[in-house]
Amino acid sequence: MSSEPTALTAAADDLPPYVHDALRREATDLLVATGLVAAGNVTLVTPKPNIPADLAFPVFPAAKAAGVNPNEFAQKLAGAITPREGGLFDTVSAMGGFVNFAVAPDRFARAVVEGIFARGDAYGEDKSVGRGEKTVVEYSSPNIARKMHVGHLRSTVIGNSIRRILLALGYDVIADNHLGDWGTQFGTLLAALDQWKLSPWDDPDPVQSLVEIYARYNNAAKEDPALMDAARQWFKKLEDGDAWARETWQKLIDITMAEFDRTYQRLGVAFDTTHGESYYEPMLDEVVQEAVDKGVAKVEPDGAVAVDFGEALPSYLLRKTDGATLYQTRDVATCLWRWREYAPARNIYVVGAEQKLHFAQVFETVRRMGYPEIADRSVHISFGAVTDASGARFSMRKGTAIFLDEVLDEAVERAEATMREQIAAGRSEVTEAEIGPISEMLGLGSVFYADLYQGPERGIRFDWDKMLAFDGNTATYIQYTHARCRSILRKAGEDAAAQVAGADLSLLTEPEAQVVLKHLARMPQAVREAGEKFAPATVADWTYNVAREYARFYDKCPVLRAETAELRAARLALTAAVAQGLKNGLALLGIGAPEKM
RNA sequence: GCACCCGUAGCUCAGUGGAUAGAGCGUCUGCCUCCGGAGCAGAAGGUCGUGAGUUCGAAUCUCGCCGGGUGCGCCA
């Protein structure tokens, strides 16, 4: 089992195993002890909610191998098992080819809640999965001299969450922002600045000025093809090291990065390296030469250098006829550089689905160049495009793009408006001074969650009302549940922590409490699965489910007004465990958990 | 034309070999003298695009077909 604790972690923290893992081990041990089934043949499944059991063993394959009736085999197995004294399970039964294991509610409750308290903010983490293996995660990667828009949000938000999940799993993550800071687009800007003698540096919004200049030049070039030639020439000059070109290009980067850095700070998104495409520029000649020398690429009569994969994939260019390089060249260089620099266990690209072929070509190229290791370890996490209400893609040129700041500001405004309504209705504890920061947390949460709650492959049809909704499966609902938990704990009194610490957790046997506990116990599994599949949605789904089950419990079982002081303490402890779980789950998504809202 | 992705409730999506396919939104009906109603309970709503196949068992795996999207050499 991959989840086997290692000597390394055991020595590091000395914590009890996760309940989820303990249950599986206990069930497997009980089955194997019958002598009727081998450990290697035990595959356990989680029963559907309508089945009165917590873990199940489908006997069909084993029964078939033994040539016996599944139903009878299950009966025989269940009959041969006696639950361990003081173990997590207290009943084992057979039902239509399944051996069902049901937990002892009191012991289960204690194990789950104590496990959460023991780990605190680290609940859900499992450093033994990654064991410090280096993993490169490339995400966000906006273009210099452009504004970030809703399209960049997906890569940024998904990549940020993948980084956090991999860190929780003990990987040594290198988060890289692969800036678009090289290419013909800079030739275009240099040509425009040169031709029109512009100096946008001191404009009130210099990046906006650059976006406009770029559009203006491209429009003009449609009428006058000579302008396009000038743009290509300027890029060539930039590559060749022309002093003015280099100096101006650096200024473009500086003013754009000043703006991007503000945005990343607001989003709470971080990187370990910000190697733009230009970083690899000095390596390009060598990479192209190596590809040619190894017979992977061929120089064509017109001077262009192309890679031909035969039937496997469409061919593509590594060098243009004018000698300049392309995006593909730089990505091949990037992939090889990462291999030489880090030899990572994984090299992950969080980039839109429209670049699937591109990455397939890049990975296949490095494979054929003699680096199968990095090709095998590279993975493109692709996501569908964001489109407008009619299904059309947002276009910077047509002016239909929605900029990132617009989205964030609108989200925060809506959160604030709702909060003010709640305050006016006497349903919120938020004070005037707290409205600003909490609205920010809620607004950003909505925007993040809209990109994380579903699998990435599907496209997203942009819809303000849907993205910024705050009921049902939304970040707001989860944050709200967290705030309610914290509110209850505040109202429990000064000594709430002592009450929780002294609670008799075995009292949490009501069905509503048990359902909450079962969901809480699954967090480690959800995080591991999210890490394996690079799928933050798995964590989002877990977090939402915990919030929903707690809301049901909350409605049915009073905490502060529980029948007895003992029960009150136990329910307070469950509330504290839920608050901790929700906070940890949201943190993995890059979303904050407010104390009140 | 070829390749890849998607097709599950009116809408947006979970669910990748196990038991009666689940949520949210929307619609309809209930629940505030009681811990925060941004909430809770209930109802209606499904031939899992379609046709074969593999399997004790298929929304899930294989093949064909239909529909939608994306990509396929000098942009990134």
XYZ file of C-alpha atoms (C1' of nucleotides) in Angstrom:
673
model
C 0.000 0.000 0.000
C 1.339 3.407 -0.921
C -0.098 4.907 2.226
C 2.115 2.783 4.458
C 3.708 5.121 7.024
C 7.444 5.347 6.630
C 10.125 5.218 9.259
C 10.853 8.803 8.313
C 7.457 10.166 9.300
C 7.067 7.910 12.290
C 10.265 9.299 13.689
C 9.331 12.854 12.737
C 5.976 13.156 14.428
C 4.925 9.994 16.241
C 1.220 10.495 15.502
C -1.386 7.750 15.424
C -2.276 6.603 11.891
C -5.226 8.185 10.175
C -8.513 6.505 11.094
C -9.207 5.927 7.422
C -6.034 3.853 7.138
C -6.578 2.106 10.465
C -10.029 0.943 9.325
C -8.631 -0.587 6.164
C -5.849 -2.313 7.981
C -8.182 -3.685 10.639
C -10.651 -5.031 8.056
C -7.855 -6.600 6.027
C -6.360 -8.233 9.128
C -9.734 -9.659 10.136
C -10.306 -11.097 6.654
C -6.836 -12.578 6.374
C -7.068 -14.094 9.874
C -9.916 -16.347 8.662
C -7.421 -18.134 6.441
C -9.995 -18.013 3.635
C -8.542 -15.102 1.696
C -5.012 -13.839 1.034
C -3.973 -10.267 1.840
C -3.143 -9.621 -1.807
C -6.724 -10.408 -2.815
C -8.365 -7.997 -0.413
C -9.790 -4.946 -2.152
C -12.067 -2.873 0.028
C -14.765 -0.494 -1.144
C -16.798 2.205 0.553
C -20.448 1.182 0.665
C -23.199 3.400 -0.669
C -24.857 5.562 1.981
C -27.967 3.357 2.056
C -25.915 0.340 3.164
C -25.582 0.147 6.964
C -21.828 -0.391 6.863
C -18.629 1.645 6.641
C -16.324 -0.598 4.689
C -17.070 -3.574 2.478
C -15.265 -6.477 0.865
C -16.836 -7.685 -2.401
C -16.066 -11.399 -2.502
C -16.916 -12.037 -6.169
C -13.390 -12.445 -7.583
C -12.253 -14.597 -4.648
C -15.427 -16.701 -4.823
C -14.997 -17.209 -8.528
C -11.375 -18.285 -8.145
C -12.418 -20.777 -5.467
C -15.391 -21.899 -7.541
C -17.893 -21.232 -4.788
C -21.142 -19.300 -4.581
C -20.408 -15.635 -3.679
C -23.339 -15.396 -1.340
C -22.324 -18.453 0.644
C -18.677 -17.424 0.630
C -19.551 -14.041 2.096
C -21.634 -15.760 4.787
C -18.789 -18.086 5.584
C -16.279 -15.234 5.841
C -18.513 -13.087 8.007
C -19.222 -16.076 10.249
C -15.518 -16.727 10.698
C -14.776 -13.173 11.829
C -15.001 -11.931 15.380
C -14.446 -8.195 15.686
C -11.409 -7.302 17.735
C -12.013 -6.366 21.349
C -11.771 -2.569 21.562
C -11.224 -2.313 17.796
C -12.833 0.197 15.468
C -15.368 -2.265 14.083
C -18.067 -3.857 16.134
C -20.166 -5.755 13.621
C -19.300 -7.786 10.564
C -22.077 -9.191 8.409
C -22.694 -10.698 4.981
C -25.051 -9.259 2.431
C -25.383 -10.475 -1.137
C -21.745 -11.217 -1.875
C -20.334 -8.461 0.310
C -18.764 -8.705 3.722
C -19.777 -5.526 5.500
C -17.877 -3.920 8.351
C -19.615 -1.418 10.605
C -17.746 0.790 13.062
C -18.340 1.033 16.785
C -19.732 4.599 16.903
C -18.175 5.571 20.218
C -14.661 4.347 19.496
C -14.830 5.682 15.954
C -15.847 9.146 17.167
C -12.987 9.266 19.610
C -10.423 8.171 17.045
C -11.548 10.684 14.411
C -11.768 13.757 16.637
C -8.603 12.978 18.586
C -6.788 12.467 15.289
C -7.854 15.897 14.085
C -6.894 17.632 17.325
C -3.535 15.878 17.383
C -2.660 17.236 13.950
C -4.432 20.598 13.929
C -3.521 22.596 10.849
C -1.661 19.545 9.555
C -4.792 17.369 9.490
C -5.059 16.019 5.961
C -1.343 16.179 5.285
C 0.687 13.077 4.565
C 4.340 13.847 4.012
C 5.131 10.183 3.437
C 3.552 10.294 -0.030
C 5.992 12.712 -1.647
C 9.002 11.964 0.554
C 10.675 15.176 -0.499
C 10.686 14.344 -4.216
C 11.248 17.377 -6.426
C 8.226 18.422 -8.445
C 8.056 21.346 -10.824
C 4.638 22.969 -11.215
C 4.308 25.613 -13.893
C 1.231 27.813 -13.734
C -0.254 31.265 -14.324
C 2.336 32.246 -16.976
C 0.780 35.500 -18.219
C 2.222 37.540 -21.047
C 4.280 40.642 -20.384
C 2.702 43.875 -21.637
C -0.775 42.388 -21.316
C -3.475 42.541 -18.692
C -4.444 39.402 -16.841
C -7.964 38.339 -17.696
C -10.362 35.576 -16.673
C -8.495 33.075 -18.839
C -5.324 33.423 -16.737
C -7.323 32.846 -13.627
C -7.840 29.143 -14.255
C -4.164 28.328 -14.594
C -3.303 30.511 -11.621
C -5.991 29.180 -9.308
C -5.679 25.509 -10.280
C -1.877 25.616 -10.235
C -1.838 27.373 -6.879
C -4.050 24.677 -5.393
C -2.017 21.841 -6.903
C 1.087 23.390 -5.380
C -0.529 23.509 -1.937
C -1.806 19.946 -2.207
C 1.593 18.602 -3.270
C 3.268 20.471 -0.418
C 0.795 18.858 1.998
C 1.802 15.496 0.571
C 5.457 16.133 1.251
C 6.721 16.917 -2.243
C 9.527 19.419 -2.698
C 7.602 21.736 -4.997
C 9.214 24.229 -7.342
C 6.446 26.559 -8.512
C 7.435 28.357 -11.683
C 5.735 31.267 -13.392
C 6.685 30.753 -17.042
C 6.146 34.339 -18.157
C 5.503 35.093 -21.801
C 8.359 37.565 -22.037
C 9.830 36.600 -25.401
C 8.657 36.274 -28.974
C 7.423 38.233 -31.941
C 4.919 40.167 -29.806
C 7.876 42.090 -28.382
C 9.048 42.842 -31.876
C 5.628 44.349 -32.457
C 5.838 46.541 -29.371
C 9.410 47.629 -30.088
C 8.459 48.491 -33.657
C 5.486 50.549 -32.465
C 7.483 52.413 -29.824
C 10.248 53.090 -32.338
C 8.030 54.026 -35.286
C 5.656 56.231 -33.363
C 8.237 57.580 -30.885
C 6.051 56.640 -27.933
C 6.980 56.684 -24.267
C 4.159 55.128 -22.264
C 6.222 54.635 -19.103
C 4.716 57.476 -17.141
C 1.100 56.973 -18.218
C -1.366 56.504 -15.368
C -1.863 52.864 -16.420
C 1.198 52.020 -18.495
C 0.238 48.376 -19.023
C -3.106 49.455 -20.427
C -1.254 51.826 -22.750
C 0.893 48.947 -23.984
C -2.165 46.798 -24.645
C -3.631 49.622 -26.740
C -0.406 50.288 -28.608
C -0.109 46.595 -29.431
C -3.668 46.480 -30.780
C -3.199 49.693 -32.740
C -0.033 48.446 -34.393
C -1.576 45.121 -35.333
C -4.541 46.899 -36.895
C -2.246 49.209 -38.820
C -0.215 46.208 -39.989
C -3.288 44.740 -41.649
C -3.266 47.724 -44.010
C 0.506 47.901 -44.337
C 2.359 44.563 -44.393
C 5.673 46.412 -44.085
C 4.808 47.060 -40.443
C 4.654 43.322 -39.759
C 8.075 42.899 -41.324
C 9.382 45.645 -39.085
C 7.974 43.810 -36.070
C 9.706 40.573 -37.016
C 12.942 42.458 -37.603
C 12.738 44.045 -34.183
C 12.286 40.660 -32.542
C 15.325 39.416 -34.434
C 17.272 42.453 -33.212
C 16.125 41.704 -29.678
C 17.352 38.131 -29.991
C 20.634 39.402 -31.430
C 21.170 41.658 -28.420
C 20.516 45.158 -29.820
C 21.078 47.536 -26.906
C 17.996 49.751 -27.267
C 15.811 46.719 -27.878
C 17.072 44.984 -24.756
C 16.775 48.060 -22.601
C 13.238 48.820 -23.758
C 12.195 45.190 -23.406
C 13.437 45.194 -19.798
C 11.310 48.268 -19.096
C 8.243 46.472 -20.459
C 8.892 43.629 -18.044
C 9.457 45.905 -15.072
C 6.246 47.885 -15.406
C 4.166 44.787 -16.118
C 5.641 42.809 -13.242
C 4.901 45.644 -10.839
C 1.243 45.162 -11.710
C 1.331 41.334 -11.722
C 3.000 41.269 -8.322
C 0.182 43.334 -6.842
C -2.309 40.880 -8.287
C -0.478 37.803 -6.963
C -0.238 39.369 -3.555
C -3.954 40.046 -3.547
C -4.683 36.471 -4.650
C -2.267 34.943 -2.164
C -0.488 33.141 -4.983
C 3.232 32.485 -4.741
C 6.039 31.151 -6.917
C 9.505 29.866 -6.228
C 10.903 30.930 -9.596
C 9.770 33.345 -12.272
C 11.793 32.203 -15.223
C 10.164 33.697 -18.260
C 10.690 32.284 -21.702
C 13.620 34.684 -22.114
C 15.491 32.812 -19.376
C 16.025 29.942 -21.799
C 16.999 32.148 -24.708
C 20.779 31.610 -24.322
C 20.222 27.837 -24.603
C 18.184 27.870 -27.784
C 20.926 27.618 -30.422
C 22.409 24.664 -28.613
C 19.038 22.921 -28.273
C 18.247 23.306 -31.957
C 21.736 22.084 -32.844
C 21.407 19.063 -30.578
C 18.039 18.182 -32.107
C 19.556 18.379 -35.580
C 22.696 16.435 -34.605
C 20.593 13.649 -33.138
C 18.511 13.461 -36.282
C 15.321 14.514 -34.503
C 15.050 17.785 -36.454
C 16.027 18.598 -40.035
C 17.229 21.793 -41.650
C 15.001 22.576 -44.618
C 16.190 24.189 -47.874
C 14.746 27.553 -46.851
C 16.713 27.473 -43.598
C 13.821 26.579 -41.282
C 14.363 23.730 -38.821
C 11.499 21.249 -38.429
C 10.735 18.167 -36.369
C 8.924 15.427 -38.252
C 7.283 12.659 -36.220
C 6.047 10.716 -39.221
C 2.607 9.254 -38.564
C 2.764 9.746 -34.802
C 2.170 13.501 -34.581
C 2.018 16.518 -36.887
C 5.405 18.117 -37.528
C 6.352 21.517 -36.147
C 9.080 24.151 -36.379
C 12.016 24.741 -34.038
C 13.386 27.630 -36.071
C 11.857 30.043 -38.563
C 13.333 30.795 -41.992
C 14.645 34.092 -40.641
C 16.537 32.199 -37.965
C 14.365 33.324 -35.053
C 13.037 30.768 -32.557
C 9.492 29.935 -31.580
C 7.461 29.162 -28.516
C 8.050 25.442 -29.134
C 11.823 25.890 -29.181
C 11.717 27.612 -25.833
C 9.507 24.921 -24.290
C 11.832 22.149 -25.432
C 14.717 24.100 -23.878
C 12.705 24.640 -20.690
C 11.931 20.947 -20.355
C 15.584 19.960 -20.826
C 16.821 22.666 -18.463
C 14.486 21.479 -15.722
C 15.731 17.939 -16.171
C 19.366 18.987 -15.893
C 18.759 21.433 -13.037
C 16.336 19.459 -10.856
C 15.907 15.937 -12.278
C 12.338 16.234 -10.952
C 10.100 13.268 -10.161
C 7.320 15.217 -11.878
C 7.257 18.156 -14.253
C 3.738 19.570 -14.365
C 2.308 22.183 -16.724
C -1.012 23.802 -15.832
C -1.919 25.202 -19.230
C -5.085 25.424 -21.356
C -6.369 22.464 -23.360
C -5.710 24.206 -26.672
C -2.029 23.439 -26.110
C -2.390 19.679 -25.819
C -0.804 18.996 -29.171
C 1.971 21.443 -28.391
C 2.948 19.607 -25.216
C 2.628 16.208 -26.865
C 5.123 17.462 -29.457
C 7.476 18.935 -26.874
C 7.500 15.756 -24.753
C 7.967 13.536 -27.794
C 10.815 15.712 -29.018
C 12.773 15.452 -25.773
C 12.098 11.717 -25.722
C 13.568 11.323 -29.209
C 16.485 13.548 -28.259
C 17.445 10.886 -25.737
C 15.693 12.070 -22.573
C 12.860 9.574 -22.035
C 13.051 10.101 -18.259
C 11.864 13.686 -18.390
C 9.340 12.904 -21.121
C 7.792 10.219 -18.914
C 7.705 12.506 -15.906
C 6.184 15.491 -17.669
C 2.458 15.968 -17.556
C 0.181 18.585 -19.015
C -2.762 19.369 -16.744
C -5.090 20.937 -19.247
C -8.297 22.827 -18.685
C -11.112 23.971 -20.938
C -11.431 27.530 -22.140
C -13.514 30.223 -20.489
C -16.154 31.470 -22.886
C -18.781 34.179 -22.743
C -22.525 33.657 -22.342
C -22.901 32.806 -26.035
C -20.086 30.248 -25.937
C -17.639 32.495 -27.816
C -14.083 32.793 -26.578
C -13.063 36.048 -24.968
C -10.983 38.136 -27.276
C -8.509 40.766 -26.250
C -8.589 42.184 -29.749
C -12.371 42.493 -29.911
C -12.389 44.031 -26.460
C -14.643 41.301 -25.058
C -12.092 40.070 -22.538
C -12.979 40.461 -18.878
C -9.973 41.565 -16.877
C -9.002 39.924 -13.646
C -9.348 43.060 -11.548
C -12.895 43.568 -12.802
C -13.869 40.075 -11.729
C -12.268 40.358 -8.307
C -13.703 43.805 -7.619
C -17.200 42.760 -8.650
C -16.983 39.629 -6.494
C -15.858 41.595 -3.457
C -18.542 44.232 -3.998
C -21.275 41.627 -4.149
C -19.981 39.939 -1.004
C -19.967 43.259 0.804
C -23.499 44.148 -0.307
C -24.842 40.835 0.992
C -22.930 41.165 4.224
C -24.390 44.607 4.845
C -27.878 43.152 4.350
C -27.114 40.423 6.859
C -25.779 42.938 9.360
C -28.849 45.121 8.930
C -31.056 42.093 9.531
C -29.151 41.381 12.748
C -27.795 38.081 11.451
C -24.098 38.908 11.430
C -21.499 39.710 14.065
C -19.255 41.552 11.634
C -18.285 45.086 12.646
C -17.838 48.007 10.256
C -14.044 47.770 10.448
C -14.114 44.081 9.545
C -16.310 44.400 6.467
C -13.434 45.227 4.122
C -11.107 42.311 4.799
C -13.908 39.779 5.161
C -15.583 40.849 1.889
C -12.225 40.400 0.210
C -11.918 36.881 1.608
C -15.436 35.952 0.526
C -15.217 37.537 -2.916
C -11.922 35.876 -3.751
C -13.241 32.610 -2.368
C -16.180 32.664 -4.809
C -13.913 33.317 -7.753
C -11.408 30.620 -6.754
C -14.061 28.034 -6.035
C -15.753 28.593 -9.389
C -12.524 27.372 -11.007
C -11.921 24.508 -8.603
C -15.196 22.753 -7.840
C -15.396 20.893 -11.134
C -12.880 18.832 -13.054
C -10.695 20.994 -15.282
C -11.329 19.390 -18.660
C -14.715 20.948 -19.206
C -14.845 24.494 -20.398
C -16.464 27.192 -18.324
C -19.181 29.413 -19.635
C -18.619 32.661 -17.806
C -21.688 33.810 -15.912
C -21.452 36.461 -13.221
C -24.453 35.217 -11.269
C -23.301 31.638 -11.314
C -19.711 32.393 -10.478
C -20.616 34.730 -7.638
C -23.560 32.777 -6.243
C -23.390 32.190 -2.530
C -25.686 29.328 -1.809
C -25.386 25.640 -2.441
C -22.063 24.248 -3.573
C -20.022 27.441 -3.239
C -17.052 28.697 -1.269
C -19.410 31.061 0.550
C -21.454 28.188 1.927
C -18.335 26.462 3.230
C -16.995 29.706 4.683
C -20.379 30.356 6.273
C -20.398 26.953 7.923
C -16.893 27.612 9.233
C -17.945 31.004 10.598
C -20.920 29.422 12.374
C -18.674 26.825 13.983
C -16.317 29.525 15.192
C -19.237 31.568 16.468
C -20.486 28.664 18.554
C -17.012 28.112 19.983
C -16.747 31.798 20.906
C -20.094 31.654 22.651
C -19.139 28.531 24.566
C -17.165 30.776 26.901
C -13.630 31.653 27.877
C -12.866 28.072 28.738
C -14.109 26.606 25.454
C -10.745 24.999 24.769
C -10.791 23.297 28.163
C -14.350 22.064 27.628
C -13.351 20.614 24.271
C -10.195 19.028 25.672
C -12.111 17.361 28.483
C -14.988 16.124 26.332
C -16.142 12.512 26.331
C -16.105 11.965 22.578
C -17.749 8.576 22.839
C -21.050 10.421 23.283
C -21.079 11.429 19.610
C -23.183 8.479 18.544
C -26.200 10.202 16.960
C -26.605 9.321 13.271
C -26.106 12.983 12.292
C -22.832 13.190 14.220
C -21.637 9.884 12.780
C -22.185 11.060 9.211
C -20.112 14.175 9.914
C -17.372 12.027 11.463
C -17.323 9.686 8.468
C -16.783 12.573 6.117
C -14.133 14.121 8.351
C -12.247 10.841 8.457
C -11.955 10.737 4.677
C -9.867 13.892 4.331
C -6.463 12.178 4.097
C -7.804 9.964 1.321
C -9.257 12.970 -0.527
C -5.950 14.834 -0.357
C -3.943 11.840 -1.561
C -6.336 11.295 -4.430
C -6.167 14.982 -5.343
C -2.374 14.692 -5.416
C -2.371 11.577 -7.579
C -4.752 13.049 -10.114
C -3.600 16.662 -9.735
C -7.269 17.367 -9.098
C -8.141 20.072 -6.560
C -11.825 19.342 -7.231
C -11.463 16.240 -5.042
C -10.563 18.447 -2.080
C -13.286 20.982 -2.948
C -15.860 18.195 -2.994
C -14.688 16.817 0.347
C -14.822 20.256 1.961
C -18.301 20.960 0.666
C -19.584 17.601 1.887
C -18.245 18.148 5.385
C -19.908 21.575 5.495
C -23.217 20.136 4.311
C -23.240 17.292 6.797
C -22.342 19.617 9.635
C -25.184 21.970 8.652
C -27.579 19.026 9.001
C -26.128 18.041 12.345
C -26.338 21.643 13.478
C -30.010 21.818 12.614
C -30.870 18.617 14.443
C -28.529 18.588 17.422
C -28.189 21.712 19.572
C -24.622 22.302 20.733
C -24.705 25.058 23.346
C -28.119 23.943 24.537
C -27.420 20.231 24.557
C -29.339 18.168 27.122
C -26.347 17.613 29.381
C -23.030 19.350 30.038
C -21.189 16.209 28.859
C -23.068 16.122 25.563
C -22.504 19.837 25.103
C -18.764 19.379 25.513
C -18.721 16.475 23.058
C -20.649 18.461 20.441
C -18.372 21.434 20.978
C -15.456 19.143 20.251
C -17.100 17.957 17.039
C -17.716 21.579 16.082
C -14.063 22.407 16.688
C -12.999 19.400 14.598
C -15.261 20.471 11.741
C -13.937 24.040 11.867
C -10.408 22.670 11.678
C -11.240 20.389 8.757
C -13.005 23.106 6.778
C -10.163 25.543 7.364
C -7.579 22.993 6.231
C -9.593 22.013 3.155
C -10.135 25.619 2.096
C -6.446 26.360 2.647
C -5.526 23.649 0.137
C -7.726 25.457 -2.360
C -6.088 28.789 -1.580
C -9.261 30.108 0.083
C -9.495 31.792 3.481
C -11.793 30.705 6.320
C -13.351 33.701 8.118
C -14.051 33.747 11.872
C -17.293 35.559 11.140
C -19.117 36.925 8.129
C -9.547 15.031 -43.379
C -6.701 13.489 -38.887
C -5.936 13.888 -33.480
C -7.574 15.083 -28.579
C -11.551 16.602 -24.958
C -16.726 16.592 -23.643
C -21.913 14.195 -23.817
C -25.237 11.714 -16.643
C -32.110 15.320 -13.914
C -34.847 21.601 -17.239
C -29.544 24.047 -16.148
C -24.291 23.466 -13.937
C -21.688 19.291 -12.431
C -19.959 14.676 -8.972
C -19.499 9.632 -9.658
C -13.574 5.607 -13.975
C -15.510 -2.200 -12.411
C -19.482 -3.347 -7.241
C -25.288 -3.019 -3.757
C -31.536 1.218 -5.063
C -26.675 6.573 -10.199
C -25.775 11.557 -6.354
C -25.240 17.100 -5.335
C -26.195 22.318 -6.303
C -29.256 25.776 -9.093
C -34.268 26.326 -10.816
C -39.688 24.739 -9.686
C -43.337 23.333 -5.798
C -44.305 22.509 -0.240
C -42.960 23.043 4.808
C -39.424 25.047 9.120
C -37.244 31.230 12.742
C -40.348 32.413 21.243
C -34.447 27.976 20.222
C -26.446 27.952 19.060
C -25.945 32.881 12.616
C -32.258 31.457 7.578
C -25.644 33.079 3.174
C -29.486 27.694 6.700
C -32.604 22.952 7.279
C -36.478 19.238 5.752
C -39.550 17.246 1.812
C -41.577 16.646 -3.427
C -41.303 16.397 -8.600
C -37.434 15.500 -12.205
C -32.785 10.101 -15.248
C -33.798 4.404 -21.465
C -26.158 7.791 -17.750
C -25.881 10.545 -26.409
C -26.569 5.824 -29.294
C -25.653 0.506 -31.040
C -22.849 -3.734 -30.174
C -19.103 -6.321 -27.137
C -16.111 -7.886 -22.536
C -17.544 -9.257 -17.304
C -20.601 -12.776 -11.926
C -21.404 -7.341 -12.216
C -20.683 -1.457 -16.842
C -22.323 5.577 -16.243
C -17.230 3.519 -15.576
C -13.475 -1.016 -19.949
C -13.351 -2.147 -25.831
C -15.166 -1.060 -30.889
C -18.558 1.566 -34.222
C -21.890 5.661 -34.907
C -24.217 10.651 -33.653
C -23.800 15.584 -31.475
C -20.713 19.767 -29.309
C -15.733 21.881 -28.509
C -10.383 22.408 -29.389
C -5.965 21.736 -32.149
C -3.134 20.489 -36.652
C 4.520 24.951 -39.597
C 7.070 30.257 -39.504
C 1.615 33.697 -33.027
C 2.070 32.416 -27.942
